[in-house]
Amino acid sequence: MRTRNKLIIGVGAAVVLTAAAYFSLQGGRQGGVGARIEVVEARDLTETVTASGNVRARRKVDISSDISARVTELLTDEGEEVVEGQVLLRLDPTRYRAAVNRSMATLKQTQAQVAQVRANHLRAEREANRRRSLWQTDSLLVSRQEVENAESDLEVQASLLESAEFGVGQAEAALEEAEDQLAKTIIRAPMSGRVTRLNVEEGETVIVGTMNNPGSLVLTVSDLSVMEVVLEVDETDVPDISIGDSAMVELDAFPELDFGGEVTEIGNSAIRPPSQVGGAGQTPTIDFEVVVTLRSPPAELRPDLSATAQVVVESREDQLSIPIISLTLREEEDVEREAADSAGEAADSASEEEAKDDAGREGPSEPVEGVFVVREGLAHFVPVEVGIAGEEHFEVLSGVALGDTVVSGPYQVVRTLRSGTPIEPIRDAFDAGPGAG
């Protein structure tokens, strides 16, 4: 008996809840479904693509050391303005100055060797000329073999002189290389700008990068006169963006300010290739880099600040529009059936079952986009064709006319509404009375 009572109570509660939900949504013919309504008007619409990223200077130089040495003098601070050619820091030159002195001594030694070999070449040339002259005067005084030996000695000395001269060139190149290494102990500003990053302190040792180990990044100099925002834009939005599109940028560091900008660059390949993102069984997210150049950036702007940009991809002036929330989807057969029901032409249950079976055999129908237009207090589903999407409204290309009244919420009402349902206008969802949905 106790189990039976529980079953009866449960069934009764289910019936009450089902009835309440039905009358809340349908509202009956007396009270109607509570819903917001809005008049179709002409508006200026702007379609945007929103993406986030970071601020950077258009031109910056990361300065690394070309030699390994200890920092002996640090002549700048982070945030300091510098000019091109200004000395920023000095490295210990001891090793490299010694290399210059060694190369200079080697050069002088090879130059002395050249002078010695040149003198030997001159002597061999004179000896060869003298023996050739004597042999031509009287072949009995000098033999042919002596003349040939003298000419061979001359050729040897000429080769030795050439070799010595090459040695001088090699020594000069070594000296030039040593002087270049010594000059690199002084690091100067490659351009005018601001030191936006300083990674070393006086006394630290900087190293040169190798194939497997990156070198020391000493500091970064940035030209902050032209600032950019680098955005990561989803692949589905990239085709809508074009070079020259305007953008409005918001920075987390300046919440009360908006910065205007213009799209100046669109990446031709993904920031992270598909092979480098996502795991097994996961669909990788593909983003492209879009660069927005800011107009008249303030001096307080810093690289790496977080930013959110709205890129204007399309705009319309004085176009018919409907609220975004008003647009809903209905199956084509449901639209036809609801239209027939509202006109009093519904078929009997047997015919409906047969139609359902036929529809099942033919496959699912295409969904239809539309809105519910309120006419004489009743909702009527009307297919529409929409264009661009603004912040709160869709552009309407066909389906409704200026002055039509459409249901604009709440969302649950729009999603479950049927043609022919009475509508009771409300201001918002909280104003709905007992008959509202």
Tab-separated table of C-alpha atoms in Angstrom:
chain	number	residue	atom	x	y	z
A	1	MET	CA	0.000	0.000	0.000
A	2	ARG	CA	2.812	2.341	0.861
A	3	THR	CA	4.511	1.663	-2.478
A	4	ARG	CA	1.279	2.300	-4.338
A	5	ASN	CA	0.798	5.644	-2.601
A	6	LYS	CA	4.296	6.713	-3.552
A	7	LEU	CA	3.644	5.772	-7.186
A	8	ILE	CA	0.398	7.723	-7.280
A	9	ILE	CA	2.029	10.771	-5.697
A	10	GLY	CA	4.936	10.595	-8.173
A	11	VAL	CA	2.669	10.335	-11.197
A	12	GLY	CA	0.554	13.192	-9.918
A	13	ALA	CA	3.584	15.394	-9.401
A	14	ALA	CA	4.830	14.623	-12.907
A	15	VAL	CA	1.469	15.535	-14.391
A	16	VAL	CA	1.385	18.803	-12.460
A	17	LEU	CA	4.929	19.752	-13.538
A	18	THR	CA	4.224	18.822	-17.147
A	19	ALA	CA	1.044	20.860	-17.152
A	20	ALA	CA	2.799	23.801	-15.535
A	21	ALA	CA	5.587	23.708	-18.087
A	22	TYR	CA	3.125	23.432	-20.950
A	23	PHE	CA	1.000	26.365	-19.820
A	24	SER	CA	4.098	28.372	-18.966
A	25	LEU	CA	5.421	28.006	-22.506
A	26	GLN	CA	2.176	27.998	-24.421
A	27	GLY	CA	0.330	30.408	-22.156
A	28	GLY	CA	-3.033	29.241	-23.451
A	29	ARG	CA	-5.277	31.330	-25.616
A	30	GLN	CA	-6.187	33.564	-22.716
A	31	GLY	CA	-2.950	34.819	-21.118
A	32	GLY	CA	-0.385	34.144	-23.874
A	33	VAL	CA	3.353	33.484	-23.611
A	34	GLY	CA	5.311	36.285	-22.030
A	35	ALA	CA	8.012	37.468	-24.405
A	36	ARG	CA	9.960	40.551	-25.288
A	37	ILE	CA	9.113	42.083	-28.621
A	38	GLU	CA	11.021	44.526	-30.774
A	39	VAL	CA	10.193	46.524	-33.873
A	40	VAL	CA	12.250	45.936	-37.016
A	41	GLU	CA	14.190	49.171	-37.609
A	42	ALA	CA	16.983	50.498	-39.810
A	43	ARG	CA	20.320	50.667	-38.003
A	44	ASP	CA	24.001	51.172	-38.668
A	45	LEU	CA	25.679	47.782	-38.228
A	46	THR	CA	29.314	46.872	-37.791
A	47	GLU	CA	30.668	43.328	-37.935
A	48	THR	CA	33.876	42.739	-36.022
A	49	VAL	CA	36.380	39.971	-35.311
A	50	THR	CA	37.638	39.905	-31.743
A	51	ALA	CA	41.069	38.519	-30.882
A	52	SER	CA	43.644	38.901	-28.142
A	53	GLY	CA	47.386	39.418	-28.287
A	54	ASN	CA	50.257	41.545	-27.048
A	55	VAL	CA	51.838	44.905	-27.761
A	56	ARG	CA	55.244	45.117	-29.404
A	57	ALA	CA	57.446	47.740	-31.002
A	58	ARG	CA	57.518	47.530	-34.789
A	59	ARG	CA	61.303	47.794	-34.749
A	60	LYS	CA	63.477	46.322	-32.054
A	61	VAL	CA	66.973	44.885	-31.884
A	62	ASP	CA	68.000	42.065	-29.569
A	63	ILE	CA	71.687	42.540	-28.842
A	64	SER	CA	73.808	39.479	-28.135
A	65	SER	CA	77.527	39.296	-27.568
A	66	ASP	CA	79.761	38.030	-30.380
A	67	ILE	CA	82.499	37.124	-27.892
A	68	SER	CA	82.700	35.527	-24.458
A	69	ALA	CA	83.934	37.920	-21.796
A	70	ARG	CA	83.086	39.474	-18.452
A	71	VAL	CA	81.093	42.713	-18.251
A	72	THR	CA	83.420	45.344	-16.800
A	73	GLU	CA	81.277	48.459	-17.313
A	74	LEU	CA	77.494	48.740	-17.617
A	75	LEU	CA	76.681	52.207	-18.899
A	76	THR	CA	72.883	52.062	-19.313
A	77	ASP	CA	69.749	51.118	-17.397
A	78	GLU	CA	66.506	49.489	-18.465
A	79	GLY	CA	64.047	52.129	-19.657
A	80	GLU	CA	66.770	54.610	-20.627
A	81	GLU	CA	66.599	56.441	-23.945
A	82	VAL	CA	69.705	55.884	-26.071
A	83	VAL	CA	70.959	57.198	-29.404
A	84	GLU	CA	72.567	55.307	-32.233
A	85	GLY	CA	76.267	54.658	-31.589
A	86	GLN	CA	76.075	55.276	-27.834
A	87	VAL	CA	78.274	52.964	-25.733
A	88	LEU	CA	76.020	50.688	-23.676
A	89	LEU	CA	78.554	48.399	-21.979
A	90	ARG	CA	82.162	47.264	-22.089
A	91	LEU	CA	83.556	43.749	-21.846
A	92	ASP	CA	86.945	42.701	-20.486
A	93	PRO	CA	89.391	43.334	-23.391
A	94	THR	CA	92.529	41.721	-21.889
A	95	ARG	CA	92.447	38.523	-23.942
A	96	TYR	CA	91.562	40.285	-27.158
A	97	ARG	CA	94.119	43.070	-26.737
A	98	ALA	CA	96.801	40.409	-26.290
A	99	ALA	CA	95.581	38.710	-29.457
A	100	VAL	CA	95.939	42.012	-31.316
A	101	ASN	CA	99.512	42.454	-30.067
A	102	ARG	CA	100.358	38.890	-31.050
A	103	SER	CA	98.922	39.343	-34.524
A	104	MET	CA	100.765	42.630	-34.943
A	105	ALA	CA	104.072	40.983	-34.015
A	106	THR	CA	103.391	38.159	-36.473
A	107	LEU	CA	102.711	40.718	-39.192
A	108	LYS	CA	106.003	42.525	-38.569
A	109	GLN	CA	107.847	39.206	-38.610
A	110	THR	CA	106.387	38.249	-41.982
A	111	GLN	CA	107.149	41.693	-43.357
A	112	ALA	CA	110.778	41.264	-42.315
A	113	GLN	CA	110.861	37.866	-43.998
A	114	VAL	CA	109.509	39.436	-47.173
A	115	ALA	CA	112.314	42.005	-47.124
A	116	GLN	CA	114.902	39.251	-46.718
A	117	VAL	CA	113.416	37.094	-49.465
A	118	ARG	CA	113.155	40.122	-51.751
A	119	ALA	CA	116.870	40.805	-51.283
A	120	ASN	CA	117.698	37.181	-52.116
A	121	HIS	CA	115.479	37.415	-55.179
A	122	LEU	CA	117.275	40.570	-56.299
A	123	ARG	CA	120.666	38.886	-55.864
A	124	ALA	CA	119.542	35.820	-57.796
A	125	GLU	CA	118.199	38.030	-60.577
A	126	ARG	CA	121.517	39.871	-60.895
A	127	GLU	CA	123.472	36.610	-60.878
A	128	ALA	CA	121.281	35.122	-63.590
A	129	ASN	CA	121.593	38.252	-65.762
A	130	ARG	CA	125.397	38.338	-65.378
A	131	ARG	CA	125.903	34.677	-66.292
A	132	ARG	CA	123.532	34.983	-69.245
A	133	SER	CA	125.478	38.035	-70.525
A	134	LEU	CA	128.834	36.267	-70.176
A	135	TRP	CA	127.544	33.168	-71.910
A	136	GLN	CA	126.269	35.254	-74.787
A	137	THR	CA	129.644	37.053	-75.028
A	138	ASP	CA	131.867	33.991	-74.788
A	139	SER	CA	130.444	30.553	-74.254
A	140	LEU	CA	133.858	29.321	-73.076
A	141	LEU	CA	133.778	31.580	-69.987
A	142	VAL	CA	130.412	30.330	-68.680
A	143	SER	CA	128.845	27.013	-69.421
A	144	ARG	CA	125.260	26.526	-70.447
A	145	GLN	CA	124.616	24.566	-67.252
A	146	GLU	CA	125.745	27.479	-65.021
A	147	VAL	CA	123.337	29.805	-66.821
A	148	GLU	CA	120.449	27.385	-66.363
A	149	ASN	CA	121.294	26.913	-62.661
A	150	ALA	CA	121.261	30.672	-62.124
A	151	GLU	CA	117.885	30.996	-63.847
A	152	SER	CA	116.501	28.161	-61.691
A	153	ASP	CA	117.728	29.894	-58.530
A	154	LEU	CA	115.940	33.043	-59.721
A	155	GLU	CA	112.667	31.140	-60.159
A	156	VAL	CA	113.016	29.634	-56.676
A	157	GLN	CA	113.583	33.038	-55.122
A	158	ALA	CA	110.604	34.458	-57.020
A	159	SER	CA	108.381	31.703	-55.605
A	160	LEU	CA	109.762	32.295	-52.103
A	161	LEU	CA	109.035	36.011	-52.457
A	162	GLU	CA	105.474	35.314	-53.569
A	163	SER	CA	104.988	32.939	-50.640
A	164	ALA	CA	106.337	35.510	-48.188
A	165	GLU	CA	103.997	38.155	-49.575
A	166	PHE	CA	101.050	35.764	-49.096
A	167	GLY	CA	102.252	35.293	-45.527
A	168	VAL	CA	102.040	39.047	-45.026
A	169	GLY	CA	98.480	39.049	-46.337
A	170	GLN	CA	97.572	36.229	-43.949
A	171	ALA	CA	99.124	38.074	-41.014
A	172	GLU	CA	97.258	41.248	-41.970
A	173	ALA	CA	93.951	39.311	-42.038
A	174	ALA	CA	94.717	37.786	-38.639
A	175	LEU	CA	95.448	41.239	-37.245
A	176	GLU	CA	92.211	42.581	-38.720
A	177	GLU	CA	90.270	39.708	-37.122
A	178	ALA	CA	91.933	40.303	-33.750
A	179	GLU	CA	91.156	44.018	-33.922
A	180	ASP	CA	87.527	43.204	-34.811
A	181	GLN	CA	87.267	40.901	-31.791
A	182	LEU	CA	88.769	43.627	-29.617
A	183	ALA	CA	86.266	46.177	-30.982
A	184	LYS	CA	83.410	43.849	-30.004
A	185	THR	CA	84.295	44.276	-26.350
A	186	ILE	CA	82.499	47.614	-26.666
A	187	ILE	CA	78.765	47.230	-27.356
A	188	ARG	CA	77.045	50.259	-28.867
A	189	ALA	CA	73.403	51.076	-29.573
A	190	PRO	CA	72.514	49.926	-33.123
A	191	MET	CA	69.708	52.493	-33.328
A	192	SER	CA	68.033	55.222	-31.335
A	193	GLY	CA	65.324	54.062	-28.965
A	194	ARG	CA	64.678	52.813	-25.462
A	195	VAL	CA	66.338	49.959	-23.598
A	196	THR	CA	63.301	47.739	-23.031
A	197	ARG	CA	65.178	44.721	-21.696
A	198	LEU	CA	68.465	44.413	-19.800
A	199	ASN	CA	69.580	40.888	-18.940
A	200	VAL	CA	73.089	41.378	-17.526
A	201	GLU	CA	74.749	43.014	-14.568
A	202	GLU	CA	78.264	44.307	-14.161
A	203	GLY	CA	80.596	41.403	-13.394
A	204	GLU	CA	78.576	38.759	-15.239
A	205	THR	CA	80.092	36.784	-18.096
A	206	VAL	CA	78.340	36.724	-21.453
A	207	ILE	CA	78.810	33.791	-23.799
A	208	VAL	CA	78.603	33.213	-27.532
A	209	GLY	CA	75.810	31.010	-28.868
A	210	THR	CA	76.591	27.649	-30.420
A	211	MET	CA	74.579	25.176	-32.451
A	212	ASN	CA	73.051	23.574	-29.353
A	213	ASN	CA	73.272	26.390	-26.810
A	214	PRO	CA	71.862	29.881	-27.340
A	215	GLY	CA	74.110	32.810	-26.600
A	216	SER	CA	73.550	35.460	-23.980
A	217	LEU	CA	70.858	38.009	-24.837
A	218	VAL	CA	72.458	41.122	-23.396
A	219	LEU	CA	69.750	43.733	-23.937
A	220	THR	CA	66.993	44.911	-26.264
A	221	VAL	CA	66.649	48.360	-27.815
A	222	SER	CA	63.180	49.225	-29.165
A	223	ASP	CA	61.866	52.109	-31.223
A	224	LEU	CA	58.611	52.920	-29.405
A	225	SER	CA	57.480	55.581	-31.876
A	226	VAL	CA	55.565	52.921	-33.849
A	227	MET	CA	53.724	50.309	-31.768
A	228	GLU	CA	51.876	47.221	-32.944
A	229	VAL	CA	49.493	44.678	-31.481
A	230	VAL	CA	50.161	41.099	-32.541
A	231	LEU	CA	46.888	39.143	-32.492
A	232	GLU	CA	46.226	35.420	-32.637
A	233	VAL	CA	43.186	35.053	-34.908
A	234	ASP	CA	41.315	31.798	-35.406
A	235	GLU	CA	41.527	30.291	-38.875
A	236	THR	CA	37.764	30.701	-39.397
A	237	ASP	CA	38.024	34.486	-38.973
A	238	VAL	CA	41.180	35.137	-40.997
A	239	PRO	CA	39.443	35.151	-44.441
A	240	ASP	CA	37.186	38.001	-43.260
A	241	ILE	CA	40.117	40.290	-42.395
A	242	SER	CA	41.881	42.450	-44.986
A	243	ILE	CA	44.879	44.758	-44.974
A	244	GLY	CA	43.709	48.260	-44.077
A	245	ASP	CA	40.763	47.197	-41.881
A	246	SER	CA	40.330	49.491	-38.898
A	247	ALA	CA	40.477	48.157	-35.366
A	248	MET	CA	39.739	49.279	-31.824
A	249	VAL	CA	42.221	48.037	-29.237
A	250	GLU	CA	41.716	47.739	-25.494
A	251	LEU	CA	44.668	47.272	-23.149
A	252	ASP	CA	44.352	45.693	-19.731
A	253	ALA	CA	46.843	48.233	-18.384
A	254	PHE	CA	44.685	51.169	-19.587
A	255	PRO	CA	41.092	50.000	-18.998
A	256	GLU	CA	39.587	53.451	-19.542
A	257	LEU	CA	41.251	54.124	-22.890
A	258	ASP	CA	40.604	52.824	-26.406
A	259	PHE	CA	43.300	52.877	-29.057
A	260	GLY	CA	42.612	53.082	-32.770
A	261	GLY	CA	44.611	51.034	-35.224
A	262	GLU	CA	44.823	49.519	-38.682
A	263	VAL	CA	45.580	46.011	-39.919
A	264	THR	CA	48.997	46.131	-41.574
A	265	GLU	CA	49.984	42.474	-41.773
A	266	ILE	CA	48.260	39.084	-42.005
A	267	GLY	CA	50.236	35.881	-41.536
A	268	ASN	CA	50.460	33.462	-44.453
A	269	SER	CA	51.022	30.400	-42.262
A	270	ALA	CA	49.855	29.239	-38.858
A	271	ILE	CA	51.644	30.461	-35.758
A	272	ARG	CA	51.973	26.864	-34.600
A	273	PRO	CA	51.845	24.219	-37.373
A	274	PRO	CA	49.261	21.449	-36.909
A	275	SER	CA	52.042	18.936	-36.267
A	276	GLN	CA	53.117	20.883	-33.183
A	277	VAL	CA	49.729	21.370	-31.504
A	278	GLY	CA	47.100	19.028	-30.147
A	279	GLY	CA	47.513	15.472	-28.983
A	280	ALA	CA	46.286	12.099	-30.057
A	281	GLY	CA	42.588	12.256	-30.863
A	282	GLN	CA	42.470	16.038	-30.444
A	283	THR	CA	41.668	18.565	-33.144
A	284	PRO	CA	44.426	21.210	-33.177
A	285	THR	CA	43.522	24.868	-32.882
A	286	ILE	CA	44.999	26.787	-35.816
A	287	ASP	CA	45.693	30.485	-35.273
A	288	PHE	CA	47.212	33.057	-37.623
A	289	GLU	CA	49.138	36.179	-36.746
A	290	VAL	CA	47.429	39.487	-37.542
A	291	VAL	CA	49.311	42.727	-36.859
A	292	VAL	CA	47.460	45.940	-35.999
A	293	THR	CA	49.496	49.160	-36.053
A	294	LEU	CA	48.327	51.661	-33.428
A	295	ARG	CA	47.660	55.268	-34.325
A	296	SER	CA	49.472	57.860	-32.154
A	297	PRO	CA	50.490	55.509	-29.324
A	298	PRO	CA	51.099	57.272	-25.978
A	299	ALA	CA	54.569	57.433	-24.461
A	300	GLU	CA	53.400	55.286	-21.527
A	301	LEU	CA	52.831	52.276	-23.767
A	302	ARG	CA	55.099	49.314	-23.087
A	303	PRO	CA	55.929	46.190	-25.117
A	304	ASP	CA	54.329	42.885	-24.075
A	305	LEU	CA	51.154	44.483	-22.629
A	306	SER	CA	48.047	42.321	-23.003
A	307	ALA	CA	45.561	43.592	-25.587
A	308	THR	CA	42.166	42.761	-27.037
A	309	ALA	CA	41.255	44.095	-30.466
A	310	GLN	CA	38.032	44.322	-32.399
A	311	VAL	CA	38.787	44.384	-36.117
A	312	VAL	CA	36.027	45.918	-38.234
A	313	VAL	CA	35.559	43.576	-41.188
A	314	GLU	CA	32.233	44.900	-42.562
A	315	SER	CA	29.835	47.765	-41.958
A	316	ARG	CA	26.356	48.723	-43.150
A	317	GLU	CA	24.513	52.003	-42.836
A	318	ASP	CA	20.757	52.357	-42.403
A	319	GLN	CA	19.953	48.662	-42.897
A	320	LEU	CA	16.969	46.680	-41.628
A	321	SER	CA	17.979	44.645	-38.605
A	322	ILE	CA	16.640	42.169	-36.070
A	323	PRO	CA	17.977	41.225	-32.640
A	324	ILE	CA	20.468	38.366	-32.745
A	325	ILE	CA	18.457	36.492	-30.120
A	326	SER	CA	15.388	36.591	-32.379
A	327	LEU	CA	16.964	34.373	-35.040
A	328	THR	CA	16.193	30.694	-34.568
A	329	LEU	CA	16.231	27.441	-36.543
A	330	ARG	CA	13.299	25.218	-37.405
A	331	GLU	CA	13.102	22.067	-39.485
A	332	GLU	CA	11.405	22.681	-42.813
A	333	GLU	CA	8.680	20.110	-42.177
A	334	ASP	CA	8.009	21.632	-38.727
A	335	VAL	CA	7.564	25.044	-40.308
A	336	GLU	CA	5.082	23.680	-42.818
A	337	ARG	CA	3.208	21.733	-40.167
A	338	GLU	CA	3.021	24.700	-37.769
A	339	ALA	CA	1.787	26.922	-40.586
A	340	ALA	CA	-0.910	24.389	-41.425
A	341	ASP	CA	-1.896	24.052	-37.739
A	342	SER	CA	-2.180	27.804	-37.270
A	343	ALA	CA	-4.437	27.979	-40.360
A	344	GLY	CA	-6.639	25.149	-39.089
A	345	GLU	CA	-5.570	22.718	-41.797
A	346	ALA	CA	-3.831	20.100	-39.695
A	347	ALA	CA	-4.258	16.520	-40.802
A	348	ASP	CA	-5.542	13.781	-38.516
A	349	SER	CA	-3.166	11.727	-36.387
A	350	ALA	CA	-3.004	8.839	-38.872
A	351	SER	CA	-1.949	11.178	-41.670
A	352	GLU	CA	0.651	12.779	-39.400
A	353	GLU	CA	2.143	9.389	-38.570
A	354	GLU	CA	2.308	8.532	-42.243
A	355	ALA	CA	3.982	11.874	-43.009
A	356	LYS	CA	6.516	11.221	-40.294
A	357	ASP	CA	7.268	7.802	-41.749
A	358	ASP	CA	7.710	9.330	-45.207
A	359	ALA	CA	9.987	12.018	-43.812
A	360	GLY	CA	12.003	9.359	-42.026
A	361	ARG	CA	12.465	7.489	-45.256
A	362	GLU	CA	13.471	10.597	-47.162
A	363	GLY	CA	16.022	11.699	-44.540
A	364	PRO	CA	16.220	14.815	-42.377
A	365	SER	CA	15.062	18.087	-43.857
A	366	GLU	CA	17.165	21.201	-44.051
A	367	PRO	CA	16.821	23.627	-41.097
A	368	VAL	CA	15.275	27.002	-41.859
A	369	GLU	CA	16.460	30.285	-40.317
A	370	GLY	CA	13.713	32.626	-39.297
A	371	VAL	CA	12.063	34.812	-36.681
A	372	PHE	CA	8.673	34.888	-35.000
A	373	VAL	CA	6.696	37.890	-36.200
A	374	VAL	CA	3.847	38.990	-33.926
A	375	ARG	CA	0.635	39.692	-35.871
A	376	GLU	CA	-2.652	40.366	-34.088
A	377	GLY	CA	-1.151	39.020	-30.884
A	378	LEU	CA	-0.051	35.696	-32.382
A	379	ALA	CA	3.460	34.472	-33.214
A	380	HIS	CA	4.125	33.448	-36.803
A	381	PHE	CA	7.414	31.867	-37.909
A	382	VAL	CA	8.797	33.711	-40.936
A	383	PRO	CA	11.945	32.520	-42.769
A	384	VAL	CA	14.504	35.296	-43.197
A	385	GLU	CA	17.824	35.807	-44.901
A	386	VAL	CA	20.427	37.622	-42.817
A	387	GLY	CA	23.651	39.404	-43.686
A	388	ILE	CA	26.376	40.691	-41.386
A	389	ALA	CA	26.160	40.466	-37.604
A	390	GLY	CA	26.608	43.522	-35.408
A	391	GLU	CA	27.069	43.477	-31.660
A	392	GLU	CA	23.366	42.868	-30.928
A	393	HIS	CA	21.590	42.779	-34.312
A	394	PHE	CA	21.635	40.909	-37.619
A	395	GLU	CA	21.268	42.638	-40.967
A	396	VAL	CA	18.061	41.422	-42.664
A	397	LEU	CA	18.178	40.908	-46.420
A	398	SER	CA	14.677	39.476	-46.855
A	399	GLY	CA	11.721	38.062	-44.924
A	400	VAL	CA	10.563	40.986	-42.774
A	401	ALA	CA	9.720	44.610	-43.435
A	402	LEU	CA	10.283	47.899	-41.663
A	403	GLY	CA	7.910	48.186	-38.717
A	404	ASP	CA	7.299	44.449	-38.223
A	405	THR	CA	7.287	43.277	-34.627
A	406	VAL	CA	9.430	40.246	-33.778
A	407	VAL	CA	9.892	38.175	-30.626
A	408	SER	CA	13.263	39.081	-29.097
A	409	GLY	CA	13.494	36.859	-26.038
A	410	PRO	CA	13.888	35.304	-23.629
A	411	TYR	CA	16.042	32.694	-25.338
A	412	GLN	CA	14.086	29.713	-23.987
A	413	VAL	CA	10.838	31.177	-25.334
A	414	VAL	CA	12.295	31.784	-28.800
A	415	ARG	CA	13.731	28.278	-28.877
A	416	THR	CA	10.452	26.526	-27.982
A	417	LEU	CA	7.897	28.907	-29.498
A	418	ARG	CA	5.423	27.624	-32.112
A	419	SER	CA	3.467	29.434	-34.770
A	420	GLY	CA	0.005	30.476	-33.639
A	421	THR	CA	0.958	30.901	-29.977
A	422	PRO	CA	-0.512	34.049	-28.307
A	423	ILE	CA	2.144	36.521	-27.183
A	424	GLU	CA	1.952	38.715	-24.085
A	425	PRO	CA	4.599	41.483	-24.376
A	426	ILE	CA	6.953	41.982	-21.439
A	427	ARG	CA	9.866	44.341	-20.885
A	428	ASP	CA	12.309	41.611	-19.837
A	429	ALA	CA	12.363	38.074	-18.526
A	430	PHE	CA	11.681	39.168	-14.920
A	431	ASP	CA	8.500	40.964	-15.927
A	432	ALA	CA	6.843	37.768	-17.093
A	433	GLY	CA	3.636	37.011	-15.221
A	434	PRO	CA	2.169	33.641	-14.413
A	435	GLY	CA	1.424	33.042	-18.069
A	436	ALA	CA	4.871	34.056	-19.282
A	437	GLY	CA	7.585	31.680	-20.393
